[in-house]
Amino acid sequence: MKKYLPITIWMMALAVIAGALLWLENDFLWKLQEQNLFLDTSLFFKEQMVVPGGLLSWVGTYLTQFFYYPWLGTMILCLLWLLLMWLLKRVFQLSAQWAPLTLIPVGLLLLTIVDMGYWVYMLKLQGHVFVGTLGTAAVAALLWGFRVLPNRYGLRPLMIVVTAALGYPLMGIYGLGAALLMGICSWRQENTLWKKAGYCVLALMCVVVVPLICYRQVYYQTNLANVYYAELPLYFITEEYHAYYVPYYLLAAFFLVLSIVPIKPIKPIKNYTIQGILLLTLVAGVVHFWYRDENFHHELKMQRCIEQSDWRGVLKEAALQKDEPTRAVVMMRNLALSRLGIQGEDMYAYENGSKEYAAPFGMRLMLVSGPLMYYHYGLLNYSSRLSTEMGVEFGWRVENLRLLAKCALLRNEQQQARKYLKLLKHTTFYKDWAEGARTLPELQNVSRMMHYDNVLSGDQGNIERFLMNRLAESTDTTDVYFQEQALLASLWTKDINQFWYHFNDYVRLHPKTRIPRYYQEAAYLYCMIEGREGVDRMPFDESIKQSFNNFAMAAERYDNADVDVARPALQAYRHTYFYDYYLMRQLPEY
């Protein structure tokens, strides 16, 4: 029975982890493969190998693409963790009594994934979700090989040198870590002091010297400051965010302690107490640091629905909003409303706001959904520019290539389109998409928004403001859909002259249809502001007039109040354009 106890514990733990990932992070896992790119070409392999640890990144990017089906990527990840625990049990010769200790590295590796949050947009290490697991498993396998190696013919010191010399180019810091741990393990394996000390010194020298030799003689794309940290994610923007490295520090400490301290059988009560405290601390840490920001997860779900043209799905997600939304959430929701033709009736029926992104660094809408918004609103030059800049800065991703291909198709740049589609045909899961890209239904919807001057200027990083101003300044009326978007943009800019210009066009283009509620509210409000005569004789719905009168009476008490005081006090009217016009004018755009 004891023989099968470890595997039972491992399988139960992995089942819980897999269930939690798929339940809580399904959209995040999907996003990981969108932010990833693996091509089945020799050139792609060579591009990965021009930096230390390139093999790990190459394998990591290959495995990350399987999150196209989140359940499949999760299963592969759990199988690798099962292999890791099996290796750890053997390399450190753990009895069944101590087998639960092998869950500690798995928990730490899980934490490096689930605490990521907005770093998913910023990390430059290719395949980073799998790199930690692959590297740790490789370290365990190499240590096992070192332990069972015969102690003769100088095989052990030779293995230390070879592990550092080959491990660093192939696995980066994990190769160095394996070599260093071999030197430390020799204290338990060797009998003479000079061998123990000699192997440790040799390992340390290899760890110091090999990266410097590779930096000088082999690689030309490696920063000297990062030469010892190859294949670790760099949590750096304008400063280092050290807290995100803590799981890696603890992982190194785990290997170090087990390499030095022999784990011997002890009384069951003491064993259960020690392991129980360690595992409970680990679980508490994972639960505590698991990233659970509401807006982040709404954004991911909405992006996934938009990619599937599931506009109802976007609105279903928007209806779940409880916290103040970010502008990315608001923009994607409004896009869905416009695609369904109900923005004029339902735009303010949802929560509005501009909450700062819950990231330790200055996160911007541009990075969350900038290229996507520019694409769907027909500003293809800006979508292409941002996609290209992000590809250069963070590495090329499936998401970038798909947007670039669609923009090229809409601009009838066939040579450009063929280039991007050809690359996507070398992926595992986007071959069919690339084959049918020219007939995508969404291209027709986007083409209806392409009525701007074909220019490219600066947006100063303010995606929404720039886009809404460009729309509000547009005068094209050849497409009723585009014209309505220009009218909606004038509600955003709150420019009265722009509104009347587009409103008159809208009435002319829709002579026999009822004017949507929010257009009526804006028209009635501007009539009152301008003091137009005969407002009561105009065909406004009675509910519009009553709503305005009630809002005006309630708002009188807060004429000189700060907006942060007036907003909660007038929440009963937050679903009206009156509330938006007076109380939501100065929203910051992050």
Coordinates of C-alpha atoms in Angstrom, one line a residue:
M1 CA 0.0 0.0 0.0
K2 CA 2.9 2.4 0.8
K3 CA 4.3 1.8 -2.6
Y4 CA 1.3 3.5 -4.2
L5 CA 0.8 6.2 -1.6
P6 CA 3.0 8.9 -3.3
I7 CA 1.3 8.5 -6.7
T8 CA -2.1 8.7 -5.0
I9 CA -1.2 12.0 -3.2
W10 CA 0.3 13.4 -6.4
M11 CA -2.7 12.6 -8.6
M12 CA -5.1 14.1 -6.0
A13 CA -3.1 17.3 -5.7
L14 CA -2.8 17.7 -9.5
A15 CA -6.5 17.1 -10.0
V16 CA -7.2 19.9 -7.6
I17 CA -4.7 22.2 -9.3
A18 CA -6.0 21.4 -12.8
G19 CA -9.6 22.0 -11.7
A20 CA -8.7 25.3 -10.1
L21 CA -6.8 26.5 -13.2
L22 CA -9.6 25.5 -15.6
W23 CA -12.3 27.0 -13.4
L24 CA -10.6 30.3 -12.4
E25 CA -8.1 30.9 -15.2
N26 CA -9.6 29.4 -18.4
D27 CA -9.5 32.7 -20.3
F28 CA -6.0 33.5 -18.9
L29 CA -4.7 30.2 -20.2
W30 CA -6.2 31.0 -23.6
K31 CA -4.5 34.4 -23.5
L32 CA -1.1 32.8 -22.8
Q33 CA -1.2 31.0 -26.2
E34 CA -2.4 34.2 -27.9
Q35 CA 0.7 36.0 -26.5
N36 CA 2.9 33.1 -27.7
L37 CA 4.3 32.1 -31.1
F38 CA 5.8 28.7 -32.2
L39 CA 6.7 28.1 -35.8
D40 CA 7.7 24.7 -37.1
T41 CA 10.6 26.1 -39.1
S42 CA 14.3 25.7 -38.8
L43 CA 14.7 29.5 -38.8
F44 CA 12.5 29.9 -35.7
F45 CA 14.6 27.3 -33.9
K46 CA 17.8 29.1 -34.8
E47 CA 16.3 32.4 -33.6
Q48 CA 15.6 30.9 -30.2
M49 CA 19.1 29.5 -29.9
V50 CA 20.9 32.8 -30.3
V51 CA 20.5 33.5 -26.6
P52 CA 21.5 31.3 -23.6
G53 CA 18.7 28.8 -22.7
G54 CA 17.2 29.0 -26.1
L55 CA 16.3 25.3 -26.1
L56 CA 14.1 25.7 -23.1
S57 CA 12.3 28.7 -24.7
W58 CA 11.8 26.7 -27.9
V59 CA 10.2 23.8 -26.1
G60 CA 8.3 26.2 -23.9
T61 CA 6.8 28.0 -26.8
Y62 CA 5.9 24.7 -28.4
L63 CA 4.0 23.5 -25.3
T64 CA 2.4 26.9 -24.6
Q65 CA 0.5 26.8 -27.9
F66 CA -1.5 23.8 -26.5
F67 CA -3.4 26.3 -24.3
Y68 CA -5.4 26.9 -27.4
Y69 CA -7.5 24.3 -25.7
P70 CA -7.0 25.2 -22.0
W71 CA -7.7 21.7 -20.8
L72 CA -5.0 20.3 -23.1
G73 CA -2.3 22.7 -22.0
T74 CA -3.2 22.2 -18.4
M75 CA -3.0 18.4 -18.8
I76 CA 0.5 18.7 -20.3
L77 CA 1.6 21.0 -17.5
C78 CA 0.3 18.6 -14.9
L79 CA 2.0 15.6 -16.5
L80 CA 5.3 17.5 -16.4
W81 CA 4.7 18.3 -12.7
L82 CA 4.0 14.6 -12.1
L83 CA 7.3 13.8 -13.8
L84 CA 9.1 16.4 -11.7
M85 CA 7.8 14.9 -8.5
W86 CA 8.8 11.4 -9.5
L87 CA 12.3 12.7 -10.3
L88 CA 12.6 14.5 -7.0
K89 CA 11.6 11.5 -5.0
R90 CA 14.4 9.5 -6.6
V91 CA 17.1 12.1 -6.8
F92 CA 16.7 12.9 -3.1
Q93 CA 15.9 9.3 -2.1
L94 CA 12.7 10.3 -0.4
S95 CA 10.6 7.5 1.3
A96 CA 6.9 7.3 0.8
Q97 CA 6.6 9.0 4.2
W98 CA 8.3 12.2 2.8
A99 CA 6.8 12.1 -0.7
P100 CA 4.4 15.0 -0.1
L101 CA 7.5 17.3 0.1
T102 CA 7.7 17.0 -3.6
L103 CA 4.5 19.1 -3.9
I104 CA 6.4 22.1 -2.7
P105 CA 8.2 22.8 -6.0
V106 CA 5.0 22.3 -7.9
G107 CA 3.2 24.8 -5.7
L108 CA 6.0 27.3 -6.2
L109 CA 5.9 26.8 -10.0
L110 CA 2.1 27.2 -10.0
L111 CA 2.5 30.4 -8.1
T112 CA 4.8 31.9 -10.8
I113 CA 1.8 31.4 -13.2
V114 CA -1.2 32.5 -11.2
D115 CA 0.4 35.6 -9.7
M116 CA 1.2 37.0 -13.1
G117 CA -1.7 39.3 -13.8
Y118 CA -0.9 42.1 -16.2
W119 CA 2.7 40.8 -16.6
V120 CA 1.2 38.5 -19.3
Y121 CA 1.4 41.6 -21.6
M122 CA 4.9 42.6 -20.6
L123 CA 7.1 39.5 -20.1
K124 CA 9.6 39.0 -22.9
L125 CA 10.8 35.5 -22.1
Q126 CA 9.3 33.2 -24.7
G127 CA 7.4 30.2 -23.4
H128 CA 7.8 31.4 -19.8
V129 CA 4.9 29.4 -18.4
F130 CA 6.6 26.1 -19.2
V131 CA 10.2 27.2 -18.9
G132 CA 10.3 27.0 -15.1
T133 CA 8.8 23.6 -15.0
L134 CA 11.0 22.2 -17.8
G135 CA 14.1 23.8 -16.3
T136 CA 13.4 22.4 -12.8
A137 CA 12.7 18.9 -14.2
A138 CA 16.0 19.1 -16.1
V139 CA 17.9 20.0 -12.9
A140 CA 16.3 17.1 -11.1
A141 CA 17.2 14.7 -13.9
L142 CA 20.8 15.9 -14.1
L143 CA 21.2 15.6 -10.3
W144 CA 19.8 12.0 -10.4
G145 CA 22.3 11.2 -13.2
F146 CA 25.1 12.7 -11.1
R147 CA 24.1 10.7 -8.0
V148 CA 24.1 7.3 -9.8
L149 CA 27.3 8.0 -11.7
P150 CA 30.2 5.7 -10.8
N151 CA 32.8 7.4 -8.6
R152 CA 35.7 6.6 -10.8
Y153 CA 37.6 7.8 -13.9
G154 CA 36.9 11.4 -12.9
L155 CA 33.3 11.0 -14.2
R156 CA 31.7 13.2 -11.5
P157 CA 33.9 16.3 -12.0
L158 CA 33.7 15.8 -15.7
M159 CA 29.9 15.8 -15.5
I160 CA 30.0 19.1 -13.5
V161 CA 32.0 20.8 -16.2
V162 CA 29.9 19.3 -19.0
T163 CA 26.7 20.2 -17.3
A164 CA 27.8 23.9 -17.0
A165 CA 29.3 24.1 -20.4
L166 CA 26.3 22.5 -22.3
G167 CA 23.6 23.3 -19.8
Y168 CA 24.0 27.0 -19.8
P169 CA 23.7 27.4 -23.6
L170 CA 20.7 25.0 -23.7
M171 CA 19.0 25.9 -20.4
G172 CA 20.4 29.1 -19.1
I173 CA 20.3 29.5 -15.3
Y174 CA 18.9 26.0 -14.8
G175 CA 22.1 24.5 -16.3
L176 CA 24.2 26.6 -13.9
G177 CA 22.0 25.6 -11.0
A178 CA 22.4 21.9 -11.8
A179 CA 26.2 22.2 -11.9
L180 CA 26.2 24.1 -8.6
L181 CA 24.0 21.6 -6.9
M182 CA 26.2 18.8 -8.1
G183 CA 29.1 20.4 -6.3
I184 CA 27.0 20.7 -3.1
C185 CA 25.7 17.1 -3.3
S186 CA 29.3 15.9 -3.4
W187 CA 29.5 16.7 0.4
R188 CA 27.2 13.8 1.0
Q189 CA 28.6 11.5 -1.6
E190 CA 32.4 11.9 -1.3
N191 CA 34.4 10.5 1.5
T192 CA 37.5 12.8 1.5
L193 CA 37.4 16.4 2.4
W194 CA 39.6 17.4 -0.6
K195 CA 37.2 15.9 -3.0
K196 CA 34.2 17.6 -1.4
A197 CA 35.9 21.0 -1.4
G198 CA 37.4 20.5 -4.8
Y199 CA 34.1 19.6 -6.5
C200 CA 32.4 22.6 -4.8
V201 CA 35.1 25.0 -6.0
L202 CA 35.0 23.4 -9.5
A203 CA 31.2 23.9 -9.7
L204 CA 31.4 27.5 -8.5
M205 CA 34.2 28.3 -11.0
C206 CA 32.1 26.8 -13.8
V207 CA 29.1 28.8 -12.8
V208 CA 31.1 32.0 -12.8
V209 CA 33.3 31.4 -15.8
V210 CA 31.0 29.7 -18.4
P211 CA 28.5 32.5 -18.7
L212 CA 31.3 35.1 -19.2
I213 CA 33.0 32.9 -21.9
C214 CA 29.6 32.5 -23.7
Y215 CA 29.0 36.2 -23.4
R216 CA 32.4 37.1 -24.9
Q217 CA 32.7 34.3 -27.5
V218 CA 29.3 32.9 -28.4
Y219 CA 26.3 35.2 -27.9
Y220 CA 25.7 38.8 -29.2
Q221 CA 22.1 39.4 -28.0
T222 CA 22.7 39.0 -24.3
N223 CA 22.9 41.9 -21.8
L224 CA 25.9 41.5 -19.5
A225 CA 23.7 42.5 -16.6
N226 CA 21.4 39.5 -17.2
V227 CA 24.0 36.9 -18.2
Y228 CA 23.6 34.9 -15.0
Y229 CA 19.8 35.1 -15.1
A230 CA 19.1 33.7 -18.6
E231 CA 15.7 31.9 -18.8
L232 CA 14.3 33.7 -15.8
P233 CA 11.4 36.1 -16.5
L234 CA 12.6 39.7 -16.1
Y235 CA 10.1 41.6 -13.9
F236 CA 11.6 44.9 -14.9
I237 CA 10.0 48.0 -16.4
T238 CA 11.7 51.1 -15.1
E239 CA 12.6 49.3 -11.9
E240 CA 13.0 45.7 -10.6
Y241 CA 9.9 44.1 -9.0
H242 CA 11.7 41.7 -6.7
A243 CA 8.6 40.2 -5.1
Y244 CA 7.9 38.2 -8.2
Y245 CA 11.2 36.4 -7.9
V246 CA 10.4 35.0 -4.4
P247 CA 9.0 31.7 -5.7
Y248 CA 12.2 31.2 -7.7
Y249 CA 14.3 32.0 -4.5
L250 CA 12.2 29.4 -2.5
L251 CA 12.6 26.9 -5.3
A252 CA 16.3 27.2 -5.2
A253 CA 16.2 27.0 -1.4
F254 CA 14.2 23.8 -1.6
F255 CA 16.9 22.1 -3.8
L256 CA 19.7 23.5 -1.7
V257 CA 18.2 22.2 1.6
L258 CA 17.5 18.7 0.3
S259 CA 21.0 18.6 -1.3
I260 CA 22.6 19.3 2.0
V261 CA 20.3 17.7 4.6
P262 CA 19.5 14.0 4.4
I263 CA 15.8 13.2 4.9
K264 CA 15.5 10.2 7.2
P265 CA 12.4 8.4 8.6
I266 CA 11.0 9.9 11.8
K267 CA 8.0 9.2 14.0
P268 CA 4.7 9.6 12.1
I269 CA 3.3 12.3 14.3
K270 CA 6.3 14.5 13.9
N271 CA 6.4 13.8 10.2
Y272 CA 2.8 14.7 9.7
T273 CA 3.2 17.9 11.7
I274 CA 6.3 19.1 9.8
Q275 CA 4.9 18.3 6.4
G276 CA 1.4 19.6 7.3
I277 CA 2.8 23.0 8.4
L278 CA 4.9 23.2 5.2
L279 CA 2.1 22.3 2.9
L280 CA -0.5 24.4 4.6
T281 CA 1.9 27.4 4.4
L282 CA 2.4 26.6 0.7
V283 CA -1.4 26.4 0.0
A284 CA -2.0 29.6 2.0
G285 CA 0.7 31.4 0.0
V286 CA -0.7 30.2 -3.4
V287 CA -4.2 31.2 -2.4
H288 CA -3.1 34.6 -1.1
F289 CA -1.0 35.6 -4.0
W290 CA -3.3 34.1 -6.7
Y291 CA -4.2 37.1 -8.9
R292 CA -8.0 37.7 -8.7
D293 CA -8.6 41.2 -10.0
E294 CA -12.1 41.4 -11.4
N295 CA -11.3 43.8 -14.3
F296 CA -8.4 41.7 -15.5
H297 CA -10.5 38.6 -15.9
H298 CA -13.4 40.5 -17.5
E299 CA -10.9 41.9 -20.0
L300 CA -9.6 38.5 -20.9
K301 CA -13.1 37.0 -21.3
M302 CA -14.2 39.9 -23.5
Q303 CA -11.1 39.7 -25.7
R304 CA -11.8 36.0 -26.1
C305 CA -15.4 36.6 -27.1
I306 CA -14.4 39.4 -29.5
E307 CA -12.0 37.0 -31.3
Q308 CA -14.9 34.6 -31.7
S309 CA -17.3 37.4 -32.8
D310 CA -19.4 36.5 -29.8
W311 CA -20.8 39.9 -29.1
R312 CA -23.5 38.6 -26.8
G313 CA -20.8 36.9 -24.8
V314 CA -19.1 40.3 -24.3
L315 CA -22.3 41.8 -23.0
K316 CA -22.9 38.8 -20.8
E317 CA -19.5 39.4 -19.2
A318 CA -20.2 43.1 -18.9
A319 CA -23.4 42.4 -17.0
L320 CA -21.3 40.6 -14.3
Q321 CA -19.3 43.8 -13.6
K322 CA -19.4 44.8 -9.9
D323 CA -16.3 46.9 -9.5
E324 CA -15.6 50.1 -11.3
P325 CA -14.5 49.1 -14.8
T326 CA -11.3 49.9 -16.6
R327 CA -11.5 51.8 -19.9
A328 CA -10.6 48.6 -21.7
V329 CA -13.7 46.9 -20.3
V330 CA -15.8 49.9 -21.3
M331 CA -14.4 50.1 -24.8
M332 CA -14.9 46.4 -25.5
R333 CA -18.4 46.5 -24.2
N334 CA -19.3 49.6 -26.3
L335 CA -17.8 47.8 -29.3
A336 CA -20.1 44.9 -28.7
L337 CA -23.1 47.1 -28.3
S338 CA -22.3 48.9 -31.6
R339 CA -21.9 45.6 -33.4
L340 CA -25.3 44.6 -32.2
G341 CA -26.8 48.0 -33.1
I342 CA -28.0 48.7 -29.5
Q343 CA -25.4 51.2 -28.2
G344 CA -27.8 54.1 -28.4
E345 CA -30.3 52.3 -26.2
D346 CA -28.1 50.3 -23.8
M347 CA -24.7 52.1 -23.5
Y348 CA -25.3 53.6 -20.1
A349 CA -27.1 50.5 -18.7
Y350 CA -23.8 49.1 -17.7
E351 CA -21.2 50.3 -15.1
N352 CA -19.0 53.2 -16.3
G353 CA -15.7 54.4 -15.0
S354 CA -12.0 54.5 -15.5
K355 CA -10.4 52.4 -12.8
E356 CA -6.6 52.2 -12.8
Y357 CA -5.2 48.8 -13.8
A358 CA -4.3 46.6 -10.8
A359 CA -0.7 46.3 -11.8
P360 CA 2.5 47.3 -9.9
F361 CA 3.6 49.2 -13.0
G362 CA 1.9 51.9 -15.1
M363 CA -0.4 49.7 -17.2
R364 CA -2.1 51.3 -20.2
L365 CA -5.2 50.5 -22.3
M366 CA -2.8 50.5 -25.3
L367 CA -1.2 47.3 -24.1
V368 CA -4.5 45.6 -23.1
S369 CA -6.5 46.1 -26.3
G370 CA -5.1 49.1 -28.2
P371 CA -4.4 47.3 -31.6
L372 CA -7.7 45.4 -31.3
M373 CA -9.7 48.6 -30.8
Y374 CA -8.0 50.4 -33.6
Y375 CA -8.7 47.4 -35.9
H376 CA -12.4 47.1 -35.1
Y377 CA -12.9 50.9 -35.4
G378 CA -11.3 50.9 -38.8
L379 CA -8.1 52.8 -38.0
L380 CA -5.9 50.1 -39.6
N381 CA -2.7 52.1 -39.8
Y382 CA -2.7 52.6 -36.1
S383 CA -3.5 48.9 -35.4
S384 CA -0.7 47.8 -37.7
R385 CA 1.7 50.3 -36.1
L386 CA 1.0 49.2 -32.6
S387 CA 1.1 45.5 -33.4
T388 CA 4.5 45.9 -35.1
E389 CA 5.9 48.0 -32.2
M390 CA 4.7 45.4 -29.7
G391 CA 6.2 42.6 -31.8
V392 CA 9.5 44.4 -31.8
E393 CA 9.4 45.2 -28.1
F394 CA 8.0 42.0 -26.6
G395 CA 8.5 39.4 -29.3
W396 CA 6.2 38.3 -32.1
R397 CA 2.9 36.7 -31.0
V398 CA 0.0 35.0 -32.7
E399 CA -2.2 37.9 -31.7
N400 CA 0.1 40.5 -33.4
L401 CA 0.4 38.4 -36.6
R402 CA -3.3 37.8 -36.9
L403 CA -4.1 41.5 -36.6
L404 CA -1.4 42.5 -39.1
A405 CA -2.8 39.9 -41.6
K406 CA -6.3 41.2 -41.2
C407 CA -5.3 44.8 -41.6
A408 CA -3.3 44.0 -44.7
L409 CA -6.2 42.1 -46.2
L410 CA -8.6 45.0 -45.6
R411 CA -6.1 47.5 -47.2
N412 CA -5.7 45.1 -50.1
E413 CA -2.0 44.7 -49.5
Q414 CA -1.8 41.2 -50.8
Q415 CA 1.9 40.7 -50.5
Q416 CA 1.9 41.8 -46.9
A417 CA -1.1 39.6 -46.1
R418 CA 0.6 36.6 -47.7
K419 CA 3.7 37.1 -45.6
Y420 CA 1.8 37.1 -42.3
L421 CA -0.6 34.3 -43.3
K422 CA 2.4 32.2 -44.5
L423 CA 3.9 32.5 -41.0
L424 CA 0.6 31.5 -39.3
K425 CA 0.4 28.4 -41.5
H426 CA 3.6 27.2 -39.7
T427 CA 1.7 27.2 -36.4
T428 CA -0.1 24.2 -35.0
F429 CA -3.6 25.6 -34.4
Y430 CA -3.9 28.6 -36.7
K431 CA -3.3 26.9 -40.1
D432 CA -7.0 26.6 -40.8
W433 CA -7.5 30.2 -39.7
A434 CA -4.8 31.4 -42.1
E435 CA -6.3 29.4 -44.9
G436 CA -9.8 31.0 -44.5
A437 CA -8.7 34.5 -43.3
R438 CA -9.7 36.1 -46.6
T439 CA -13.3 35.1 -46.1
L440 CA -13.7 36.1 -42.4
P441 CA -17.2 37.6 -41.9
E442 CA -15.7 40.2 -39.5
L443 CA -13.7 41.8 -42.3
Q444 CA -17.0 43.1 -43.8
N445 CA -18.0 44.7 -40.5
V446 CA -14.6 46.4 -40.1
S447 CA -14.6 47.6 -43.7
R448 CA -17.7 49.6 -42.9
M449 CA -15.6 51.7 -40.5
M450 CA -12.9 52.5 -43.0
H451 CA -14.0 56.0 -43.9
Y452 CA -11.1 58.1 -42.5
D453 CA -8.4 59.9 -44.3
N454 CA -5.5 57.5 -44.9
V455 CA -3.0 59.1 -42.5
L456 CA -0.8 58.2 -39.6
S457 CA -0.1 60.6 -36.7
G458 CA 0.5 60.3 -33.0
D459 CA -2.0 59.4 -30.4
Q460 CA 0.2 60.1 -27.3
G461 CA -0.8 56.8 -25.9
N462 CA -4.4 57.9 -25.4
I463 CA -6.2 55.3 -27.5
E464 CA -9.8 56.1 -26.6
R465 CA -9.5 59.9 -26.7
F466 CA -7.8 59.8 -30.0
L467 CA -10.2 57.4 -31.6
M468 CA -13.3 59.2 -30.4
N469 CA -12.0 62.5 -31.6
R470 CA -11.2 61.1 -35.0
L471 CA -14.7 59.6 -35.2
A472 CA -16.5 62.7 -34.0
E473 CA -14.6 64.9 -36.6
S474 CA -15.6 62.5 -39.4
T475 CA -18.1 63.8 -42.0
D476 CA -18.7 60.8 -44.1
T477 CA -22.3 59.7 -44.4
T478 CA -22.1 57.0 -47.1
D479 CA -22.5 54.3 -44.5
V480 CA -25.2 54.6 -41.9
Y481 CA -23.3 52.4 -39.5
F482 CA -20.2 54.6 -39.6
Q483 CA -22.3 57.7 -39.3
E484 CA -23.9 56.4 -36.2
Q485 CA -20.5 55.7 -34.7
A486 CA -19.5 59.3 -35.4
L487 CA -22.7 60.4 -33.5
L488 CA -21.8 58.1 -30.6
A489 CA -18.3 59.6 -30.5
S490 CA -19.8 63.1 -30.2
L491 CA -21.6 61.9 -27.1
W492 CA -18.2 60.9 -25.7
T493 CA -16.5 64.2 -26.7
K494 CA -19.5 66.2 -25.3
D495 CA -19.0 68.7 -28.1
I496 CA -22.4 70.3 -28.7
N497 CA -21.7 71.5 -32.2
Q498 CA -20.3 68.1 -33.3
F499 CA -23.4 66.4 -31.8
W500 CA -25.9 68.6 -33.7
Y501 CA -24.0 68.0 -36.9
H502 CA -24.1 64.2 -36.6
F503 CA -27.6 64.2 -35.1
N504 CA -29.1 66.0 -38.0
D505 CA -27.4 63.5 -40.4
Y506 CA -28.7 60.6 -38.2
V507 CA -32.3 61.9 -38.4
R508 CA -32.0 62.3 -42.1
L509 CA -30.7 58.8 -42.7
H510 CA -33.3 57.2 -40.4
P511 CA -36.5 59.1 -41.3
K512 CA -39.0 56.5 -40.1
T513 CA -37.3 54.9 -37.1
R514 CA -37.6 55.9 -33.4
I515 CA -34.6 57.8 -32.2
P516 CA -32.7 55.8 -29.6
R517 CA -33.0 56.9 -26.0
Y518 CA -29.5 58.3 -25.4
Y519 CA -29.6 60.4 -28.6
Q520 CA -32.9 61.9 -27.4
E521 CA -31.4 62.5 -23.9
A522 CA -28.4 64.3 -25.4
A523 CA -30.6 66.3 -27.8
Y524 CA -32.9 67.3 -25.0
L525 CA -30.0 68.2 -22.7
Y526 CA -28.3 70.4 -25.3
C527 CA -31.6 72.1 -26.1
M528 CA -32.0 73.0 -22.5
I529 CA -28.3 74.2 -22.3
E530 CA -28.7 76.4 -25.3
G531 CA -32.2 77.6 -24.3
R532 CA -33.9 76.6 -27.5
E533 CA -37.5 77.6 -27.8
G534 CA -40.3 75.1 -28.5
V535 CA -38.5 72.2 -26.8
D536 CA -41.8 70.9 -25.4
R537 CA -43.3 70.7 -28.9
M538 CA -40.4 68.5 -30.1
P539 CA -41.1 64.7 -30.4
F540 CA -39.1 63.7 -27.3
D541 CA -40.4 60.7 -25.2
E542 CA -42.1 61.9 -22.1
S543 CA -39.8 59.6 -20.0
I544 CA -36.9 61.6 -21.3
K545 CA -38.3 64.9 -20.1
Q546 CA -39.3 63.5 -16.8
S547 CA -35.9 61.9 -16.3
F548 CA -34.2 65.2 -17.0
N549 CA -36.4 67.2 -14.6
N550 CA -35.8 64.7 -11.8
F551 CA -32.0 64.7 -12.5
A552 CA -32.0 68.6 -12.5
M553 CA -33.8 68.8 -9.2
A554 CA -31.6 66.3 -7.6
A555 CA -28.4 67.8 -9.0
E556 CA -29.2 71.3 -7.7
R557 CA -28.1 70.3 -4.2
Y558 CA -24.6 69.4 -5.5
D559 CA -23.9 72.4 -7.7
N560 CA -20.7 73.3 -5.9
A561 CA -19.9 69.8 -4.6
D562 CA -16.8 67.9 -5.6
V563 CA -17.5 65.3 -8.3
D564 CA -16.5 62.5 -6.0
V565 CA -19.3 63.5 -3.7
A566 CA -21.9 64.1 -6.4
R567 CA -21.3 60.8 -8.2
P568 CA -22.4 58.4 -5.4
A569 CA -25.2 60.8 -4.4
L570 CA -26.7 60.8 -7.9
Q571 CA -26.2 57.1 -8.6
A572 CA -29.9 56.7 -9.3
Y573 CA -29.3 58.6 -12.6
R574 CA -26.1 56.8 -13.6
H575 CA -27.9 55.1 -16.5
T576 CA -28.6 58.5 -18.2
Y577 CA -26.6 60.7 -20.5
F578 CA -27.3 63.6 -18.1
Y579 CA -25.2 61.9 -15.5
D580 CA -22.5 61.1 -17.9
Y581 CA -22.3 64.6 -19.3
Y582 CA -22.0 66.3 -15.9
L583 CA -20.2 63.8 -13.7
M584 CA -18.1 61.6 -16.0
R585 CA -16.3 64.3 -18.0
Q586 CA -12.9 64.1 -16.5
L587 CA -12.2 60.4 -16.4
P588 CA -8.5 59.6 -16.6
E589 CA -7.4 57.3 -19.4
Y590 CA -4.8 54.8 -18.1

